[in-house]
Short mmCIF file of C-alpha atoms and ligand atoms in Angstrom, two decimals:
data_model
loop_
_atom_site.label_atom_id
_atom_site.label_comp_id
_atom_site.label_asym_id
_atom_site.label_seq_id
_atom_site.Cartn_x
_atom_site.Cartn_y
_atom_site.Cartn_z
CA MET A 1 0.00 0.00 0.00
CA THR A 2 1.45 3.41 -0.96
CA ASP A 3 1.70 6.28 1.53
CA ASP A 4 -0.97 8.17 -0.46
CA MET A 5 -3.40 5.22 -0.18
CA LYS A 6 -2.73 4.91 3.56
CA LYS A 7 -3.37 8.65 3.95
CA SER A 8 -6.68 8.56 2.06
CA ASP A 9 -7.78 5.42 3.97
CA THR A 10 -7.05 7.22 7.24
CA LEU A 11 -8.93 10.31 6.08
CA VAL A 12 -12.01 8.27 5.14
CA ALA A 13 -11.85 6.35 8.43
CA GLU A 14 -11.62 9.66 10.33
CA MET A 15 -14.59 11.03 8.42
CA VAL A 16 -16.63 7.87 9.02
CA HIS A 17 -15.77 8.11 12.69
CA GLU A 18 -16.81 11.76 12.89
CA VAL A 19 -20.09 11.22 11.02
CA LYS A 20 -21.09 8.93 13.87
CA ASN A 21 -21.07 11.80 16.36
CA PRO A 22 -23.94 13.84 14.88
CA LEU A 23 -25.85 10.59 14.38
CA THR A 24 -25.55 9.90 18.10
CA THR A 25 -26.80 13.40 18.89
CA VAL A 26 -29.78 13.08 16.54
CA LYS A 27 -30.65 9.67 17.99
CA GLY A 28 -30.59 11.12 21.53
CA LEU A 29 -32.85 13.97 20.49
CA LEU A 30 -35.29 11.58 18.84
CA GLN A 31 -35.41 9.53 22.03
CA LEU A 32 -36.23 12.73 23.92
CA LEU A 33 -38.98 13.58 21.43
CA LYS A 34 -40.53 10.13 21.47
CA PRO A 35 -42.78 10.61 24.55
CA TYR A 36 -44.35 13.66 22.85
CA LEU A 37 -44.93 11.64 19.67
CA VAL A 38 -46.60 8.92 21.77
CA MET A 39 -49.17 11.54 22.82
CA ILE A 40 -50.23 12.05 19.18
CA GLU A 41 -49.82 8.33 18.36
CA LYS A 42 -46.93 8.98 15.99
CA GLU A 43 -44.18 7.19 17.91
CA ARG A 44 -43.68 4.84 14.96
CA TYR A 45 -41.97 7.76 13.17
CA ALA A 46 -39.42 7.99 16.00
CA ASP A 47 -38.92 4.21 16.02
CA ILE A 48 -38.25 4.12 12.30
CA ALA A 49 -35.96 7.17 12.44
CA ILE A 50 -34.00 5.60 15.31
CA SER A 51 -33.73 2.29 13.48
CA GLU A 52 -32.45 4.16 10.41
CA ILE A 53 -29.79 5.82 12.57
CA ASN A 54 -28.84 2.40 13.95
CA ARG A 55 -28.60 1.11 10.39
CA ALA A 56 -26.33 3.99 9.36
CA ASN A 57 -24.15 3.37 12.43
CA GLU A 58 -23.87 -0.32 11.59
CA LEU A 59 -22.85 0.52 8.02
CA LEU A 60 -20.20 2.90 9.33
CA ASN A 61 -18.97 0.34 11.87
CA ALA A 62 -18.79 -2.30 9.15
CA TYR A 63 -16.64 0.09 7.13
CA LEU A 64 -14.37 0.85 10.07
CA ASN A 65 -14.04 -2.85 10.84
CA SER A 66 -13.82 -3.93 7.22
CA ASN A 67 -10.37 -5.45 7.83
CA THR A 68 -11.92 -7.88 10.27
CA SER A 69 -14.79 -8.57 7.77
CA ILE A 70 -17.86 -8.93 10.00
CA SER A 71 -20.50 -10.92 8.12
CA PRO A 72 -23.99 -9.42 8.50
CA LYS A 73 -26.46 -11.59 10.41
CA ARG A 74 -29.38 -13.15 8.56
CA LYS A 75 -32.69 -13.82 10.17
CA LEU A 76 -36.30 -14.40 9.17
CA VAL A 77 -37.66 -11.04 8.07
CA CYS A 78 -41.24 -10.09 7.28
CA VAL A 79 -40.85 -8.37 3.91
CA ASN A 80 -44.36 -6.90 4.00
CA THR A 81 -43.46 -5.03 7.22
CA VAL A 82 -40.26 -3.68 5.67
CA LEU A 83 -42.27 -2.43 2.68
CA GLU A 84 -44.78 -0.75 5.00
CA GLU A 85 -41.83 0.97 6.68
CA MET A 86 -40.69 2.29 3.28
CA LYS A 87 -43.99 4.15 2.95
CA LEU A 88 -43.37 5.89 6.27
CA LEU A 89 -39.70 6.53 5.55
CA PHE A 90 -40.51 8.30 2.28
CA GLU A 91 -43.83 9.80 3.42
CA ARG A 92 -42.59 13.37 3.55
CA GLU A 93 -40.81 13.25 0.19
CA ALA A 94 -43.85 11.59 -1.34
CA ASN A 95 -46.18 14.25 0.03
CA VAL A 96 -43.99 17.13 -1.12
CA ASN A 97 -43.78 15.67 -4.63
CA ARG A 98 -47.43 14.51 -4.84
CA ILE A 99 -46.44 10.84 -5.06
CA GLN A 100 -48.83 8.12 -3.94
CA PHE A 101 -47.75 4.79 -2.56
CA HIS A 102 -49.80 1.75 -3.46
CA ALA A 103 -49.19 -1.62 -1.91
CA GLU A 104 -50.20 -5.00 -3.29
CA LEU A 105 -48.85 -7.27 -0.59
CA ASP A 106 -49.52 -10.99 -0.50
CA PRO A 107 -50.82 -11.56 3.07
CA ASN A 108 -49.40 -15.11 2.99
CA PHE A 109 -45.94 -13.98 1.94
CA PRO A 110 -43.44 -16.07 3.92
CA LYS A 111 -40.71 -14.62 6.09
CA VAL A 112 -37.46 -14.43 4.19
CA ASN A 113 -34.03 -15.38 5.50
CA VAL A 114 -32.05 -12.20 4.85
CA CYS A 115 -29.90 -9.64 6.60
CA ARG A 116 -32.59 -7.13 7.55
CA ASN A 117 -30.34 -4.06 7.23
CA GLU A 118 -29.00 -5.07 3.86
CA PHE A 119 -32.47 -5.88 2.59
CA LYS A 120 -33.68 -2.48 3.78
CA GLN A 121 -30.71 -0.88 2.07
CA VAL A 122 -31.85 -2.43 -1.23
CA LEU A 123 -35.42 -1.19 -0.82
CA VAL A 124 -34.34 2.30 0.22
CA ASN A 125 -32.22 2.55 -2.95
CA LEU A 126 -35.03 1.27 -5.18
CA VAL A 127 -37.71 3.54 -3.68
CA LYS A 128 -35.32 6.51 -3.79
CA ASN A 129 -34.73 5.88 -7.52
CA ALA A 130 -38.49 5.60 -8.07
CA VAL A 131 -39.10 8.92 -6.26
CA GLU A 132 -36.35 10.60 -8.30
CA ALA A 133 -37.77 9.18 -11.56
CA LEU A 134 -41.22 10.53 -10.67
CA VAL A 135 -39.90 13.96 -9.71
CA GLU A 136 -38.42 14.20 -13.23
CA VAL A 137 -41.84 13.79 -14.82
CA LYS A 138 -43.24 17.20 -15.67
CA ASP A 139 -46.67 16.31 -17.09
CA ASN A 140 -49.60 16.08 -14.70
CA ARG A 141 -49.98 12.30 -14.52
CA MET A 142 -50.83 10.80 -11.13
CA ARG A 143 -47.42 9.82 -9.72
CA VAL A 144 -47.52 6.33 -8.23
CA ILE A 145 -45.04 3.94 -6.64
CA THR A 146 -46.39 0.41 -6.23
CA LEU A 147 -44.79 -2.03 -3.81
CA LYS A 148 -45.69 -5.68 -4.39
CA THR A 149 -44.95 -9.06 -2.91
CA LYS A 150 -45.99 -12.29 -4.55
CA MET A 151 -45.10 -15.96 -4.64
CA GLN A 152 -44.23 -17.63 -7.90
CA GLY A 153 -43.25 -21.29 -7.84
CA GLN A 154 -40.07 -21.77 -5.83
CA ARG A 155 -39.32 -18.06 -5.81
CA ILE A 156 -40.68 -15.11 -3.95
CA HIS A 157 -40.91 -11.79 -5.71
CA VAL A 158 -40.58 -8.30 -4.29
CA ILE A 159 -41.39 -5.57 -6.79
CA VAL A 160 -40.93 -1.80 -6.82
CA GLU A 161 -42.79 -0.15 -9.67
CA ASP A 162 -43.06 3.50 -10.70
CA ASN A 163 -44.72 5.36 -13.55
CA GLY A 164 -41.89 7.86 -13.76
CA SER A 165 -39.37 8.90 -16.41
CA GLY A 166 -38.43 5.33 -17.43
CA MET A 167 -35.25 4.41 -19.28
CA ASP A 168 -34.12 3.71 -22.79
CA GLN A 169 -32.29 0.52 -23.75
CA SER A 170 -28.80 2.04 -23.49
CA THR A 171 -29.44 3.11 -19.89
CA ILE A 172 -30.86 -0.31 -19.00
CA THR A 173 -27.70 -2.05 -20.22
CA GLN A 174 -25.48 0.14 -18.02
CA LEU A 175 -27.62 0.25 -14.88
CA PHE A 176 -25.51 -2.06 -12.75
CA THR A 177 -22.15 -0.60 -13.75
CA PRO A 178 -20.65 1.13 -10.70
CA PHE A 179 -20.65 4.94 -10.97
CA TYR A 180 -23.05 4.95 -13.94
CA THR A 181 -25.44 7.80 -13.26
CA GLU A 182 -27.60 10.17 -15.28
CA LYS A 183 -28.23 12.45 -12.32
CA SER A 184 -26.24 15.58 -11.53
CA PHE A 185 -26.43 14.64 -7.83
CA GLY A 186 -26.06 10.84 -8.20
CA THR A 187 -23.09 8.63 -7.45
CA GLY A 188 -24.27 5.68 -9.54
CA LEU A 189 -23.70 3.24 -6.72
CA GLY A 190 -27.31 2.54 -5.68
CA LEU A 191 -28.15 -0.26 -8.12
CA PRO A 192 -24.70 -1.96 -8.12
CA ILE A 193 -25.00 -2.19 -4.30
CA CYS A 194 -28.54 -3.63 -4.62
CA LYS A 195 -27.31 -6.25 -7.11
CA LYS A 196 -24.41 -7.25 -4.89
CA ILE A 197 -26.68 -7.67 -1.85
CA ILE A 198 -29.39 -9.61 -3.73
CA GLU A 199 -26.89 -11.95 -5.38
CA LYS A 200 -25.28 -12.58 -2.00
CA HIS A 201 -28.73 -13.78 -0.91
CA ASP A 202 -28.91 -16.12 -3.94
CA GLY A 203 -31.42 -13.83 -5.60
CA ILE A 204 -31.81 -12.13 -8.96
CA ILE A 205 -32.63 -8.48 -9.59
CA SER A 206 -34.16 -7.59 -12.94
CA VAL A 207 -35.40 -4.44 -14.63
CA LYS A 208 -38.18 -3.67 -17.07
CA SER A 209 -38.55 -0.12 -18.22
CA GLN A 210 -39.99 2.01 -20.95
CA LYS A 211 -38.93 5.57 -21.62
CA SER A 212 -41.51 8.09 -20.31
CA MET A 213 -43.75 5.28 -19.06
CA GLY A 214 -42.08 3.88 -15.96
CA THR A 215 -39.94 1.19 -14.45
CA THR A 216 -40.42 -2.14 -12.70
CA ILE A 217 -37.61 -3.57 -10.61
CA GLN A 218 -38.13 -7.15 -9.53
CA ILE A 219 -36.22 -9.05 -6.88
CA ALA A 220 -36.55 -12.84 -6.96
CA LEU A 221 -35.34 -14.79 -3.95
CA PRO A 222 -35.47 -18.52 -3.23
CA SER A 223 -38.48 -19.28 -1.02
CA SER A 224 -36.78 -22.10 0.87
CA PRO A 225 -34.72 -20.95 3.86
CA ILE A 226 -31.16 -20.08 2.92
CA ASP A 227 -28.34 -21.37 5.14
CA VAL A 228 -27.43 -18.78 7.73
CA ASP A 229 -23.76 -17.90 7.50
N1 ATP B 301 -36.73 3.85 -11.27
C1 ATP B 301 -35.95 4.41 -12.19
N2 ATP B 301 -36.48 5.13 -13.21
C2 ATP B 301 -35.72 5.70 -14.16
N3 ATP B 301 -34.37 5.62 -14.18
C3 ATP B 301 -33.77 4.92 -13.21
C4 ATP B 301 -34.51 4.27 -12.16
N4 ATP B 301 -33.64 3.64 -11.34
C5 ATP B 301 -32.42 3.88 -11.85
N5 ATP B 301 -32.49 4.65 -12.95
C6 ATP B 301 -31.36 5.08 -13.82
O1 ATP B 301 -30.22 4.32 -13.47
C7 ATP B 301 -29.14 5.15 -13.09
C8 ATP B 301 -28.33 4.43 -12.01
O2 ATP B 301 -29.09 4.28 -10.80
P1 ATP B 301 -28.32 4.14 -9.43
O3 ATP B 301 -29.34 4.04 -8.36
O4 ATP B 301 -27.31 3.07 -9.54
O5 ATP B 301 -27.53 5.50 -9.30
P2 ATP B 301 -28.10 6.98 -9.08
O6 ATP B 301 -29.53 6.91 -8.64
O7 ATP B 301 -27.84 7.76 -10.32
O8 ATP B 301 -27.19 7.55 -7.91
P3 ATP B 301 -27.21 7.06 -6.35
O9 ATP B 301 -28.17 5.93 -6.25
O10 ATP B 301 -25.82 6.61 -6.10
O11 ATP B 301 -27.64 8.27 -5.60
C9 ATP B 301 -29.80 6.44 -12.63
O12 ATP B 301 -28.93 7.56 -12.76
C10 ATP B 301 -31.00 6.54 -13.57
O13 ATP B 301 -30.60 7.08 -14.81
MG1 MG B 302 -30.03 5.63 -6.99
#
């Protein structure tokens, strides 16, 4: 490793370390606010915000400890609950941008053996892309994100659908290439990260899209329990 690489690694590690401090402060403030949210029956917002802060902290810790390669823990996760959480997580952004969430969740959808944080990370990236694709649409169509779960043979399917800007074929072929982005503010890492996580869970992520019409991203996972590592 060159001196320059060591220096930039140290800088990133220092930054990661320092980002944790404001997160701790925000988490403490949310815990203080929670009793007031209980009074108006909105404590779920605090719970989800706190769990998001925990998730960010775990990601940062995993980065700091990446030399010791901690493998994330898998457990049986209720996907429908995670999708319901997505609606709350993006509620404000959806309201501001006049986006509606629809859910078509199979009530008999089995629990899935995944790392909950990683699975959430995938859904956050997909819903964020859907919101951004809908914000780009300038006509006055009703902007909708549909979250679906369904069983199909030996596979379970989790689907995030939007009727936003859509993509042409050349974008679709480059989607999973790291740093490929068409956004001035994007890093182009969202979908490559999703693919890596889904494939680690023995799943497949696929895309259907039509320019100006919308996009469907489908995750297929094996329905039988996966060995916990
Ligand atoms: N739902 C979608 N609708 C339309 N285009 C999409 C959608 N999802 C992804 N894309 C296209 O794929 C590109 C890559 O997406 P990806 O999530 O990997 O990166 P990004 O969104 O540009 O940046 P980041 O996720 O790192 O903030 C996007 O720039 C966009 O052009
Ligand atoms: Mg993205």
